[in-house]
PDB file of C-alpha atoms in Angstrom:
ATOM      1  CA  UNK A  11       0.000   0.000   0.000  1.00 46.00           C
ATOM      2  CA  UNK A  12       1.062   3.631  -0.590  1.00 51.00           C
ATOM      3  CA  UNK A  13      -0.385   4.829   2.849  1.00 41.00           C
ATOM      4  CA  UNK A  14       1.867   4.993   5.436  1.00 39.00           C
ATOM      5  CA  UNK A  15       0.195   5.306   9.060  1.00 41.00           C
ATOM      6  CA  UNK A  16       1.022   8.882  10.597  1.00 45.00           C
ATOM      7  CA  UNK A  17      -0.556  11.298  12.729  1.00 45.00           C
ATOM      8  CA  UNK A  18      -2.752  13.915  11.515  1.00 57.00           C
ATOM      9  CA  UNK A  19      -3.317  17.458  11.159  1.00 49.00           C
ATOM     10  CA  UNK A  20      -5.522  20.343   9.646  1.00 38.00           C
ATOM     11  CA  UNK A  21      -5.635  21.855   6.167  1.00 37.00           C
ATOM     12  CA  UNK A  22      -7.965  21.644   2.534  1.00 40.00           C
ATOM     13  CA  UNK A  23      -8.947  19.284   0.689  1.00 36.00           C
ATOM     14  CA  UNK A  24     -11.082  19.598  -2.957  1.00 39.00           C
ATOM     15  CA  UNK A  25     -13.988  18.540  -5.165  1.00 35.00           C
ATOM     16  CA  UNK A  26     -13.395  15.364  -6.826  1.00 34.00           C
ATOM     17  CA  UNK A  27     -12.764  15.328 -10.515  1.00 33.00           C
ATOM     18  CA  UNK A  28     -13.650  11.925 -11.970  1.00 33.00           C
ATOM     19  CA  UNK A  29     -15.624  10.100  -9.120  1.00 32.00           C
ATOM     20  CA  UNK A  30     -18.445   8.103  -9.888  1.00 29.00           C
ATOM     21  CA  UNK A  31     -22.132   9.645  -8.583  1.00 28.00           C
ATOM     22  CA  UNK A  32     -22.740   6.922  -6.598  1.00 31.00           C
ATOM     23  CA  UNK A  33     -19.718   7.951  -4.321  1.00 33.00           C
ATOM     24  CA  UNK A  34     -20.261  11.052  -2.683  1.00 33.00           C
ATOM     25  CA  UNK A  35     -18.599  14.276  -3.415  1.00 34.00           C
ATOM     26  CA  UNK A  36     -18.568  17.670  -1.498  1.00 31.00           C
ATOM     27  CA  UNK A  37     -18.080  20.875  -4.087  1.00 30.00           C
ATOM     28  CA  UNK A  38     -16.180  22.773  -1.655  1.00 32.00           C
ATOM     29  CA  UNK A  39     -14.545  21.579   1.865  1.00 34.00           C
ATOM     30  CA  UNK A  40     -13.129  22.984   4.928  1.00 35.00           C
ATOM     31  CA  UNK A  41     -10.636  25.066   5.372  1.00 39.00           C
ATOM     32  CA  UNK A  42      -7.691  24.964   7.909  1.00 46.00           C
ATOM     33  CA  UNK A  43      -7.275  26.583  10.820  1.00 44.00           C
ATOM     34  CA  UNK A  44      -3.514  26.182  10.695  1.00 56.00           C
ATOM     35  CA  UNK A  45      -2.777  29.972   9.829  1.00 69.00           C
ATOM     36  CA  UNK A  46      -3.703  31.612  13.236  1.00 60.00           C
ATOM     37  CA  UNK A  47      -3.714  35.295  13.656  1.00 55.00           C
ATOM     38  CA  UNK A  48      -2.546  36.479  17.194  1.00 41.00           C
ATOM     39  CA  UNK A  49      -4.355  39.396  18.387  1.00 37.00           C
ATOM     40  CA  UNK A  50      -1.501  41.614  18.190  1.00 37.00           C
ATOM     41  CA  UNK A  51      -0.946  40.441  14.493  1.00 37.00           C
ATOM     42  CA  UNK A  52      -4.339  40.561  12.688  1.00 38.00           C
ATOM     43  CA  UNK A  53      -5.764  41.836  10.205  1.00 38.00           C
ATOM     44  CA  UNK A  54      -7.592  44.347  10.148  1.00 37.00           C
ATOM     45  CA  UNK A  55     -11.234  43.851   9.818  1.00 36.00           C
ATOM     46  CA  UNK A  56     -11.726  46.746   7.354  1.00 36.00           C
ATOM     47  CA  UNK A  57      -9.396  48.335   5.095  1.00 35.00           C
ATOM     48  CA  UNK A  58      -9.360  51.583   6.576  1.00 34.00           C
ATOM     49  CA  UNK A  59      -8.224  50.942   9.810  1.00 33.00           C
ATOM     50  CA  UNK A  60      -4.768  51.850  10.178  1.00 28.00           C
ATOM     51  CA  UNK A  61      -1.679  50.206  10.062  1.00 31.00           C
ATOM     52  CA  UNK A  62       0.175  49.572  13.495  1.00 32.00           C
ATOM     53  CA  UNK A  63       3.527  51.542  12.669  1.00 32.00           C
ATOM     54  CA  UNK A  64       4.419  53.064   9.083  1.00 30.00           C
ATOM     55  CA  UNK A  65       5.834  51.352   6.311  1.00 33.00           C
ATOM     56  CA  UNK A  66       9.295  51.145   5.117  1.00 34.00           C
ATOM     57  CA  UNK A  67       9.702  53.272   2.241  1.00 34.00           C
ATOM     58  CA  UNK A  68      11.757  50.123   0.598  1.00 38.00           C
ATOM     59  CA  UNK A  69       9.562  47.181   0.130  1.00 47.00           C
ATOM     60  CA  UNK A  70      11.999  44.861   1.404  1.00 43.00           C
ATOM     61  CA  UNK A  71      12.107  46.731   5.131  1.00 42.00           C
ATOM     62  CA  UNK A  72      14.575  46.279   7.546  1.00 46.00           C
ATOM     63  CA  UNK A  73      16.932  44.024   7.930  1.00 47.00           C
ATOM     64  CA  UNK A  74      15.458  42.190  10.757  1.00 77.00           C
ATOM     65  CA  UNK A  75      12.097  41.757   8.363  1.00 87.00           C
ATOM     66  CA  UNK A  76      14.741  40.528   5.432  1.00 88.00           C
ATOM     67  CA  UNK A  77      16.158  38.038   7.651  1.00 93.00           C
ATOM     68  CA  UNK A  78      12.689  36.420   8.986  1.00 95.00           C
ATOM     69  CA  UNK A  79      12.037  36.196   5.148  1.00 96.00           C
ATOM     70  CA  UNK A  80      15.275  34.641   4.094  1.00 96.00           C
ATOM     71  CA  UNK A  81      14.218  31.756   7.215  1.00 97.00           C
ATOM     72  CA  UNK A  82      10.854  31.829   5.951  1.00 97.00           C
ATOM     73  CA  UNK A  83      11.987  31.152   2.120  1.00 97.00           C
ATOM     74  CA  UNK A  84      14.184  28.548   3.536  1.00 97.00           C
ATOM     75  CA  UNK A  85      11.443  26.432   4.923  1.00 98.00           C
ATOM     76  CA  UNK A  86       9.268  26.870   2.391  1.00 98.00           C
ATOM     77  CA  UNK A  87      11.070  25.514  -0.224  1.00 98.00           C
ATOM     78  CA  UNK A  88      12.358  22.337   2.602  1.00 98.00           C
ATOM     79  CA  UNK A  89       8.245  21.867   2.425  1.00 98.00           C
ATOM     80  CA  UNK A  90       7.897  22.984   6.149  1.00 98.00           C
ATOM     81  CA  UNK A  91       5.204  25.606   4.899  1.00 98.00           C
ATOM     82  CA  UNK A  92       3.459  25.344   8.834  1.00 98.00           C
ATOM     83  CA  UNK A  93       6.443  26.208  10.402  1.00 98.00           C
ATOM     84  CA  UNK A  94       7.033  29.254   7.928  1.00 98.00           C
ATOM     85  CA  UNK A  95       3.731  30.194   8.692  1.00 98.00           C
ATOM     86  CA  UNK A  96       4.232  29.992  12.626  1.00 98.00           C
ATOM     87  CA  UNK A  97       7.410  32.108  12.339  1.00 97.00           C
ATOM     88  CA  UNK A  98       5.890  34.727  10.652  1.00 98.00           C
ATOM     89  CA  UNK A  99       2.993  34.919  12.820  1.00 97.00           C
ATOM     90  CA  UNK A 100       5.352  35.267  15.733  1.00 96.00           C
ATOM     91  CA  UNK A 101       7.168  37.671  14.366  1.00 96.00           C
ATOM     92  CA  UNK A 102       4.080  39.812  13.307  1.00 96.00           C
ATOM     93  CA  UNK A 103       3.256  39.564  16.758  1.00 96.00           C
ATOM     94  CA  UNK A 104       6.091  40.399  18.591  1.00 94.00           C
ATOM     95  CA  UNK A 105       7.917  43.431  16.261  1.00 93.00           C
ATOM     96  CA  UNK A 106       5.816  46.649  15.603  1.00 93.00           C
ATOM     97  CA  UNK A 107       8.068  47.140  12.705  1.00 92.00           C
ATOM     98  CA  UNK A 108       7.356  44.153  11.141  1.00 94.00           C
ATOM     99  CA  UNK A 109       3.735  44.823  11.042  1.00 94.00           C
ATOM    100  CA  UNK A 110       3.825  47.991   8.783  1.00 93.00           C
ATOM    101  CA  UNK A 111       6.638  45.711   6.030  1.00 95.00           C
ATOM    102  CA  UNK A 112       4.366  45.417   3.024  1.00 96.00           C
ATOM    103  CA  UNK A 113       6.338  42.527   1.944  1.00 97.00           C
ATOM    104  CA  UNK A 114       5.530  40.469   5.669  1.00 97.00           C
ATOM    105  CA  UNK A 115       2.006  41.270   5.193  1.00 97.00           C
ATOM    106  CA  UNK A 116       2.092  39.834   1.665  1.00 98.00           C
ATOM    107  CA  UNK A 117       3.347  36.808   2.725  1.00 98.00           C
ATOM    108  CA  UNK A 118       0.716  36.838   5.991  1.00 98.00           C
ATOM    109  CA  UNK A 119      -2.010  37.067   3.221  1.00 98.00           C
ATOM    110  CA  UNK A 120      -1.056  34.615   0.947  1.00 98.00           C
ATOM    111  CA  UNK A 121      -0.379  31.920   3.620  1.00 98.00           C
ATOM    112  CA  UNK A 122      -4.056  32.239   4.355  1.00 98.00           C
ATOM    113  CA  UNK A 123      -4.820  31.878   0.659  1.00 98.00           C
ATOM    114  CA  UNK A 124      -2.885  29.368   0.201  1.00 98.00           C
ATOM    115  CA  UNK A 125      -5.479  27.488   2.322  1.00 96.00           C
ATOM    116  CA  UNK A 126      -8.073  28.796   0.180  1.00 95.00           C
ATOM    117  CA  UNK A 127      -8.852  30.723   3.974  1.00 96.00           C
ATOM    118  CA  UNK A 128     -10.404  33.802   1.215  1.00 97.00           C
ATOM    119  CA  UNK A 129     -11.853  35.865   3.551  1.00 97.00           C
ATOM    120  CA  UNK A 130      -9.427  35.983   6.256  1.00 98.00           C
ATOM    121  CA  UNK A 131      -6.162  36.562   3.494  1.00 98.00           C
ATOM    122  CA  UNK A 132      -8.782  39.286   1.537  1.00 98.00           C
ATOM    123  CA  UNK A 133      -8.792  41.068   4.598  1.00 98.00           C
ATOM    124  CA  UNK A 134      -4.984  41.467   4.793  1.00 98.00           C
ATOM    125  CA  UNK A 135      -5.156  42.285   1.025  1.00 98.00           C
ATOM    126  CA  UNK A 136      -7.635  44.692   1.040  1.00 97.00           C
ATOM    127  CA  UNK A 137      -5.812  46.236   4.587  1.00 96.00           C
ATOM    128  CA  UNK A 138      -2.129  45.710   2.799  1.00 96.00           C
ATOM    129  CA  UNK A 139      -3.716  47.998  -0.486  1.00 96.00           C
ATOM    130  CA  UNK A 140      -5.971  50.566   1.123  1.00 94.00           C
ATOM    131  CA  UNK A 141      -4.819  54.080   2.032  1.00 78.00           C
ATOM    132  CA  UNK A 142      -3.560  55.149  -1.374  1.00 86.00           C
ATOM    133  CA  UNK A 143      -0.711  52.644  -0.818  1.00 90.00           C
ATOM    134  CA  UNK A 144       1.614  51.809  -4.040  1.00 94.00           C
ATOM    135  CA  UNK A 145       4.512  49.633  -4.918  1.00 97.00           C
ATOM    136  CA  UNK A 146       4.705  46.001  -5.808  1.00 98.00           C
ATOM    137  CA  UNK A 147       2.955  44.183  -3.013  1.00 98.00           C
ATOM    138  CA  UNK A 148      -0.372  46.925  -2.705  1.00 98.00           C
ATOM    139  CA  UNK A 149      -0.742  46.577  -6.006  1.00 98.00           C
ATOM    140  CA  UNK A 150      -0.399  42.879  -6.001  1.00 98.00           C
ATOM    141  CA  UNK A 151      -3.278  42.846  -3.331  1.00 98.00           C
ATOM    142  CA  UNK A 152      -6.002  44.922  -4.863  1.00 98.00           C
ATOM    143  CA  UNK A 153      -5.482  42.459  -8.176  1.00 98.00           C
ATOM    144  CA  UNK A 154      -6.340  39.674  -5.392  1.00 98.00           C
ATOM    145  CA  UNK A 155      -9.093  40.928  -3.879  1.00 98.00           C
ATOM    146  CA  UNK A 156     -10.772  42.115  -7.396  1.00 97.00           C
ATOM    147  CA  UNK A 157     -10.012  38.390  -8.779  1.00 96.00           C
ATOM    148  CA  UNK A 158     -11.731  37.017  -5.319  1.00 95.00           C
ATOM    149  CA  UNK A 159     -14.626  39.015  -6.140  1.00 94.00           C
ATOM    150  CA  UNK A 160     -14.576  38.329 -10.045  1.00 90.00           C
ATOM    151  CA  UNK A 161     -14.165  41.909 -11.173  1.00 92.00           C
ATOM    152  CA  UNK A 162     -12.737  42.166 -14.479  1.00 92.00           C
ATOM    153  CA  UNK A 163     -11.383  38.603 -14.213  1.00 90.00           C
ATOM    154  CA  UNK A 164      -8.988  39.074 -17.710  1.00 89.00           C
ATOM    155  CA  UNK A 165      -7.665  42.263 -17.165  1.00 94.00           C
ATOM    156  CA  UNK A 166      -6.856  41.570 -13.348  1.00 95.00           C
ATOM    157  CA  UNK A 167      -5.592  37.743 -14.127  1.00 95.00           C
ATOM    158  CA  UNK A 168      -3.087  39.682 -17.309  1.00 95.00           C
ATOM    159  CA  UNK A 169      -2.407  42.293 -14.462  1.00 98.00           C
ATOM    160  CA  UNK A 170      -0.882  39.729 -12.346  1.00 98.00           C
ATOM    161  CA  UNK A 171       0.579  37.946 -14.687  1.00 97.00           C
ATOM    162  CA  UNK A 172       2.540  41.065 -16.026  1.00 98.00           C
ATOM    163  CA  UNK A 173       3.606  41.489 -12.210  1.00 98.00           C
ATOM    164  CA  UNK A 174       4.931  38.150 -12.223  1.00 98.00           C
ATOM    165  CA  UNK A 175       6.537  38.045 -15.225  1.00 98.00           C
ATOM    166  CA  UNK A 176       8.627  41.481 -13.973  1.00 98.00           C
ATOM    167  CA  UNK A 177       9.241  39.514 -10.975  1.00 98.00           C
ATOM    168  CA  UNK A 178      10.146  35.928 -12.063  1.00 98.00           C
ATOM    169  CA  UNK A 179      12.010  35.378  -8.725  1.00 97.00           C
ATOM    170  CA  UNK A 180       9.414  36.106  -6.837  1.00 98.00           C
ATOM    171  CA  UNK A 181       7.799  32.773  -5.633  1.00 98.00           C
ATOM    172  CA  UNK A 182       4.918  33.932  -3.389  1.00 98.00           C
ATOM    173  CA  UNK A 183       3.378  36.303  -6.408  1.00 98.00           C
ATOM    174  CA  UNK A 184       3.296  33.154  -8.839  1.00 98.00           C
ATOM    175  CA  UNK A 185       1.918  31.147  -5.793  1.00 98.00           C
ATOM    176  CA  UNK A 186      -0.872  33.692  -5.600  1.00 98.00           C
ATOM    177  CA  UNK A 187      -0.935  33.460  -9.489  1.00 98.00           C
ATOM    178  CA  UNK A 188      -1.302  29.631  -9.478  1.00 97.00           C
ATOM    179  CA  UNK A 189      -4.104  29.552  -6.618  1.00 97.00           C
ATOM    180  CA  UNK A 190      -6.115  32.285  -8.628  1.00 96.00           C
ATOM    181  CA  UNK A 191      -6.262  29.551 -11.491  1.00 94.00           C
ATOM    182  CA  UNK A 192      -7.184  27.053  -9.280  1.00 92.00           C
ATOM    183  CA  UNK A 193      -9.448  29.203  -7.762  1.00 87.00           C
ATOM    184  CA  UNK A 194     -11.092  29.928 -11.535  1.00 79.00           C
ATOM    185  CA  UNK A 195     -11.189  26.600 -12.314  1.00 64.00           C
ATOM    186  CA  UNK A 196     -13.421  25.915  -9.909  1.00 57.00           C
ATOM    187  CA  UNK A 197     -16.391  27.947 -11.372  1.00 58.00           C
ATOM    188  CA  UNK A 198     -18.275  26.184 -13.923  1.00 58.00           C
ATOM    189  CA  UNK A 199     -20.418  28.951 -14.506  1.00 60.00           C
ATOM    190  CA  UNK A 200     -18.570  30.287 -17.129  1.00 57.00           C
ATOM    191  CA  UNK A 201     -16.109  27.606 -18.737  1.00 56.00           C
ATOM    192  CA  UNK A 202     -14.478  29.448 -21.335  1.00 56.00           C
ATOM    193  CA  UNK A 203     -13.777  32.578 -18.846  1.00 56.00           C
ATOM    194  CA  UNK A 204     -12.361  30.439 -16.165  1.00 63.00           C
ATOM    195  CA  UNK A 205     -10.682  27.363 -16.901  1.00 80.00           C
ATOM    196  CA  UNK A 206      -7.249  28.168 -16.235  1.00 90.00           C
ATOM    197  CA  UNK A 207      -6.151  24.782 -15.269  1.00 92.00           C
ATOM    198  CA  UNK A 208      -3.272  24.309 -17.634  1.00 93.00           C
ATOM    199  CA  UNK A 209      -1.891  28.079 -16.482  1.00 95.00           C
ATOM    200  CA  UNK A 210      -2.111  27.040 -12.898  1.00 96.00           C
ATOM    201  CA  UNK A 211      -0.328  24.059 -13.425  1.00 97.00           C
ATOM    202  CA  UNK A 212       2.526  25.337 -15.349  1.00 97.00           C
ATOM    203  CA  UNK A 213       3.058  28.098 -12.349  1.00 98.00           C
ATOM    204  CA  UNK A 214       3.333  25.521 -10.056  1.00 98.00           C
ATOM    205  CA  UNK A 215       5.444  23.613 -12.240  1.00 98.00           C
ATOM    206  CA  UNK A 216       8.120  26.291 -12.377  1.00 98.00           C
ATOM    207  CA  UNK A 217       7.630  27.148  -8.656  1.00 98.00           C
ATOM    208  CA  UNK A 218       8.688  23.937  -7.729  1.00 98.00           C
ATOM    209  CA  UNK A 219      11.983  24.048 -10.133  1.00 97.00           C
ATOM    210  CA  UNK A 220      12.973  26.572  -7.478  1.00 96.00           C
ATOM    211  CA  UNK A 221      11.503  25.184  -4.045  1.00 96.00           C
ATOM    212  CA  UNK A 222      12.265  21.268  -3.326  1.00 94.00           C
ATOM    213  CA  UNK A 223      10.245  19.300  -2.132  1.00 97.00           C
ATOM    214  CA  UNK A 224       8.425  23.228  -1.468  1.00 98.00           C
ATOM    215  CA  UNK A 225       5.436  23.682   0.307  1.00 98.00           C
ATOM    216  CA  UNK A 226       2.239  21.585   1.431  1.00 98.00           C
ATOM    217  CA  UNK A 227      -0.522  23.392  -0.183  1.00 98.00           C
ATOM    218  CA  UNK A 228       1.883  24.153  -3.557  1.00 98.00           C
ATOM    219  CA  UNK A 229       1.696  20.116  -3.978  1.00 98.00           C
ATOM    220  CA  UNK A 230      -2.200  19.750  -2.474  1.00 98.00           C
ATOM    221  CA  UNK A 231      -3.374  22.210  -4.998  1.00 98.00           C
ATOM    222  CA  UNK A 232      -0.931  21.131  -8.403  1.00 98.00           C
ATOM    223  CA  UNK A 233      -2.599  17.252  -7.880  1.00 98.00           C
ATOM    224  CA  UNK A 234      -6.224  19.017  -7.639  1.00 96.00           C
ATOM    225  CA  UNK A 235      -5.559  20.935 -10.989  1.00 96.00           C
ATOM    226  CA  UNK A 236      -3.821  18.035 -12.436  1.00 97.00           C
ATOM    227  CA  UNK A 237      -6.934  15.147 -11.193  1.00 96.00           C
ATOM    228  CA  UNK A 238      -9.147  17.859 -12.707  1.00 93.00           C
ATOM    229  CA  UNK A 239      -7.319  16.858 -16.362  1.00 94.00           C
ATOM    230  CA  UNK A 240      -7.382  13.357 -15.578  1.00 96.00           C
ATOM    231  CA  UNK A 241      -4.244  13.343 -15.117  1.00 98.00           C
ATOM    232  CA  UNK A 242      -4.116  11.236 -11.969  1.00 98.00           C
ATOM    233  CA  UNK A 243      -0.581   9.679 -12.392  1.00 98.00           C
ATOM    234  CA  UNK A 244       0.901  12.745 -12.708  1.00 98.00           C
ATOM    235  CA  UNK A 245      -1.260  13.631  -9.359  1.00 98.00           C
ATOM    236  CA  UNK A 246      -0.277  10.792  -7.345  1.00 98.00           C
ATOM    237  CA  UNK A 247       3.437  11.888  -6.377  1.00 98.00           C
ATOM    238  CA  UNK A 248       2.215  15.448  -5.179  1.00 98.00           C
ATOM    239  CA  UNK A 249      -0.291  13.276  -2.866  1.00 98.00           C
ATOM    240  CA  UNK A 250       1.988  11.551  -1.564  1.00 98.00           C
ATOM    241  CA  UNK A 251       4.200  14.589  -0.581  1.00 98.00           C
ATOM    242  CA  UNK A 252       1.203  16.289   0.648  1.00 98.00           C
ATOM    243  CA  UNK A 253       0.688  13.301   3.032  1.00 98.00           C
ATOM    244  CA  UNK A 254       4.249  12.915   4.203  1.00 98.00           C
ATOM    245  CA  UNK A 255       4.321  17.066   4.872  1.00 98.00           C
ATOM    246  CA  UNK A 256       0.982  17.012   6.701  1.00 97.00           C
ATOM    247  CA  UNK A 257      -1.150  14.374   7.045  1.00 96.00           C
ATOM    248  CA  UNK A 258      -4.270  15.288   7.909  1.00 94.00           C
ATOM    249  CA  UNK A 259      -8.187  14.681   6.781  1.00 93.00           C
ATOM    250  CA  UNK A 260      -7.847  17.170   3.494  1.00 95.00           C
ATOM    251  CA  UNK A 261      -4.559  15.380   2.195  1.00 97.00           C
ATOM    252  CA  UNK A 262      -6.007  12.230   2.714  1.00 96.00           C
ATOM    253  CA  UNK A 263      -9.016  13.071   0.852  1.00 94.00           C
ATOM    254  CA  UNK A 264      -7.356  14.293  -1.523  1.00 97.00           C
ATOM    255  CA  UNK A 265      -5.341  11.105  -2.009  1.00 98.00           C
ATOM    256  CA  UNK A 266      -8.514   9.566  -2.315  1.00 95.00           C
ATOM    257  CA  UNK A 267      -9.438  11.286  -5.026  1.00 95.00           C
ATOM    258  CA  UNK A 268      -6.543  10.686  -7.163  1.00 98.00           C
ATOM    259  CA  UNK A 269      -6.455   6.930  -6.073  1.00 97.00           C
ATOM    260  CA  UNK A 270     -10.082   6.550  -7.465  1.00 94.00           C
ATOM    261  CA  UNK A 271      -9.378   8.552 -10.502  1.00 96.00           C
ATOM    262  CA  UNK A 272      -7.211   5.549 -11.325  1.00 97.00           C
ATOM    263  CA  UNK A 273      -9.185   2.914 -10.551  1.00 95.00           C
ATOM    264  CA  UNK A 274      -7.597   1.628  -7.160  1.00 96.00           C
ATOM    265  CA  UNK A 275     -10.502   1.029  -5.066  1.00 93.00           C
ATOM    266  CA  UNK A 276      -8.715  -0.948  -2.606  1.00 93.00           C
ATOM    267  CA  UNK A 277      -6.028   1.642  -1.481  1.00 96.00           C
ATOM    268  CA  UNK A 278      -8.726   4.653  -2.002  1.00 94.00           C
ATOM    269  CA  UNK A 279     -10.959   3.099   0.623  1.00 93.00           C
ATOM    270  CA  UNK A 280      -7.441   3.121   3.162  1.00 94.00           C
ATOM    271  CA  UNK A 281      -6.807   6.380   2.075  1.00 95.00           C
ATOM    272  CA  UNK A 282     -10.654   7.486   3.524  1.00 91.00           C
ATOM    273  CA  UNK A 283     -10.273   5.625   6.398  1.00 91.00           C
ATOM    274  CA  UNK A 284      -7.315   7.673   7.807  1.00 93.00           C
ATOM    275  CA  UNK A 285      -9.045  10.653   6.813  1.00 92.00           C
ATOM    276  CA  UNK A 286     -11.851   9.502   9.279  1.00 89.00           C
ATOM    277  CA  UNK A 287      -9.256   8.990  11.703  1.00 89.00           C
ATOM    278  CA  UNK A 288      -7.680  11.987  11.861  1.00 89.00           C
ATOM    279  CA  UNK A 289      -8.846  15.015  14.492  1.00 80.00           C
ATOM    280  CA  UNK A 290      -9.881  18.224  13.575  1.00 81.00           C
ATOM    281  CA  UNK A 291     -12.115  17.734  10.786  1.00 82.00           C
ATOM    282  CA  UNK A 292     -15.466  19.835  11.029  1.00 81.00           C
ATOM    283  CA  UNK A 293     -18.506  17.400  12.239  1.00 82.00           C
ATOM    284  CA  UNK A 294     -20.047  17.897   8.410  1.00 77.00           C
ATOM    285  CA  UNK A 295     -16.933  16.556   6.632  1.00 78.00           C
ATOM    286  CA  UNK A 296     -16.074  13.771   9.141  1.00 79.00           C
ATOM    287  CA  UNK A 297     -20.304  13.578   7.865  1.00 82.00           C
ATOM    288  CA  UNK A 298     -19.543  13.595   4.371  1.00 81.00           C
ATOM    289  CA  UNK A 299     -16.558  10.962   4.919  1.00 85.00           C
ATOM    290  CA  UNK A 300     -18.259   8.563   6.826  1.00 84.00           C
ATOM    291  CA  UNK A 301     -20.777   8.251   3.654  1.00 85.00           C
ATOM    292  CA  UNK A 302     -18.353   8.067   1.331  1.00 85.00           C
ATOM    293  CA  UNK A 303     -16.592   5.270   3.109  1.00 83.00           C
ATOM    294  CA  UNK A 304     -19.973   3.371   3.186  1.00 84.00           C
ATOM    295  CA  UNK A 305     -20.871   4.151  -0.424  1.00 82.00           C
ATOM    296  CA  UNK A 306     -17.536   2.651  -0.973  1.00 81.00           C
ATOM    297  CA  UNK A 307     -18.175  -0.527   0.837  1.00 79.00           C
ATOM    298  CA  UNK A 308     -20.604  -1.306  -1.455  1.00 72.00           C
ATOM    299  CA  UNK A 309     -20.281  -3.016  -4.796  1.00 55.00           C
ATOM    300  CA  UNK A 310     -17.802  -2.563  -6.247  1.00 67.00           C
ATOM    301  CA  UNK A 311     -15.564   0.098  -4.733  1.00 65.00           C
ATOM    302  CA  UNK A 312     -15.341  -2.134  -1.629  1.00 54.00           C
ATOM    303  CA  UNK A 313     -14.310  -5.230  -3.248  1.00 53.00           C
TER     304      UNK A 313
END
C-alpha cells in the first residue's frame, strides 16, 4: 500500500474530478485553521483601519524583516510551509516594525490563501492595499481581492501575470498566481472565462523548479488541478508529498481522489479511512466521509 500510518493534522482538501455519482462528493470543503492570527498580528477587519507603525519606504524593510524572510523562504522551499507560517505569525506579533513591512504582510495574506482561507487573506489584502498605498505588493493585493470578487477577471488575471513576469524570482506572487487559477477553475459557470487549469499548473510547475520538495498546499493544490485533467498519475506523487508534509483529513481526501481517478478502489478506501481517523475535521466533513466510506463498501468500490 502507498499509505503509510502517521498522525494527523488540519488543512484543505477539494472537489473530486472523476468520481463516480454513486460515491459522494462535497463541491467545496473545509478550510484549515492552521494559519492563526494572534491578536496583536491581525488583520484588520476593514481596510481603513490603520496600520500599526508606518511602512518602510523600501519594500523589502529592515533588515530584521529581510532576515525572517530569508528563514521563511528557507522552509518553504524544505516543504515545512506550517512552520514558515508559525514564524511569521510570531514575528508579526512580537515586532511593531514588522507589522507595517508590506512585503511580511504579503506573505501573511497569501499563507491564508494558500489554504483557500479567502476571507481571512482578503482582509490582509484589502488592509495591505488601502490608504492610497503603491509599490509592488499593494498593487499585487487589490489584483487579489478584485479576482476574489470576479471583477474584471482578464484584465486583473493579465495584471498579475505582467507582475509576475517582472518579478520571475518572486515565488509567493506566482503562488498567488497559481491559486487564482485554481481558484477559476473551480467555477463552472462560465467555462471558457475560467478554466485556467493548464496556467495554474505550469506556475506551479516552475515554482517547484525553485523550491524542493516546497510547500504543502503548492503540492495539495498542483494534484487538484492536475486530477481535474485526468491526469491522476501525474497527481499521485504530489499526494503523496502532501501526506508525508501534513497528514491530515484534506490530504487524505485528496489522495482519495486521485487513487479513485485511477481505478484503485482498494487503497482509495485506506486512504478514507485515515481521513476519518484523523482530528480536527469539522462534524459535516467527518459527515460527508463517513458516507463516502460506506458508499464505498458497497459493490464494487469495496471489493
Amino acid at each position: 500500500s502507498l499509505i503509510l500510518a502517521s498522525s494527523c493534522q488540519t488543512d484543505r482538501g477539494r472537489r473530486p474530478a472523476a468520481s463516480p455519482t454513486t460515491v459522494a462528493s462535497p463541491t467545496t470543503v473545509a478550510s484549515p485553521t492552521t494559519v492563526t492570527s494572534p491578536t496583536t498580528a491581525a488583520a484588520p477587519t476593514t481596510a481603513a483601519s490603520p496600520p500599526r507603525a508606518a511602512s518602510p519606504s523600501a519594500e523589502g524593510g529592515s533588515t530584521s524583516a529581510g532576515d525572517v524572510l530569508g528563514t521563511v523562504d528557507g522552509l518553504l522551499a524544505a516543504g515545512r510551509q506550517s512552520e514558515a507560517e508559525k514564524l511569521l505569525v510570531a514575528e508579526l506579533s512580537a515586532n511593531e516594525e514588522s507589522r507595517g513591512n508590506p512585503e511580511l504582510l504579503f506573505y501573511y495574506g497569501a499563507f491564508l490563501r494558500s489554504r483557500f482561507l479567502v476571507a481571512q487573506a482578503d482582509r490582509v489584502f484589502s488592509y495591505l492595499a488601502g490608504q492610497g498605498r503603491t509599490g509592488l505588493y499593494p498593487d499585487v493585493s487589490r489584483l487579489m481581492v478584485a479576482l476574489d470578487k470576479r471583477a474584471d477577471v482578464d484584465a486583473n488575471m493579465s495584471e498579475l501575470e505582467a507582475a509576475v513576469d517582472r518579478n520571475p524570482d518572486n515565488q509567493m506572487l506566482r503562488w498567488m498566481l497559481a491559486v487564482e487559477c485554481r481558484t477559476f477553475a473551480d467555477d463552472k459557470n462560465s467555462p471558457e472565462l475560467y478554466n485556467r487549469d493548464n496556467e495554474g499548473v505550469r506556475q506551479f510547475q516552475i515554482m517547484l523548479r525553485a523550491w524542493n520538495p516546497g510547500p504543502v498546499l503548492v503540492h495539495q493544490t498542483l494534484a487538484n488541478l492536475l486530477d481535474d485533467l485526468y491526469e491522476h498519475g501525474e497527481a499521485l506523487p504530489h499526494r503523496l508529498i502532501a501526506i508525508r508534509e501534513e497528514p491530515s483529513y484534506w490530504s487524505y481526501q485528496g489522495l482519495w481522489l486521485t487513487l479513485f481517478g485511477l481505478g484503485r478502489y482498494a487503497e482509495a478506501k485506506i486512504a478514507i479511512e485515515r481521513a476519518i481517523g484523523c482530528e480536527h475535521a469539522p462534524p459535516q466533513y467527518q459527515d460527508y466521509l463517513f458516507r463516502t466510506i460506506s458508499r464505498m463498501n458497497s459493490a464494487p468500490y469495496g471489493r
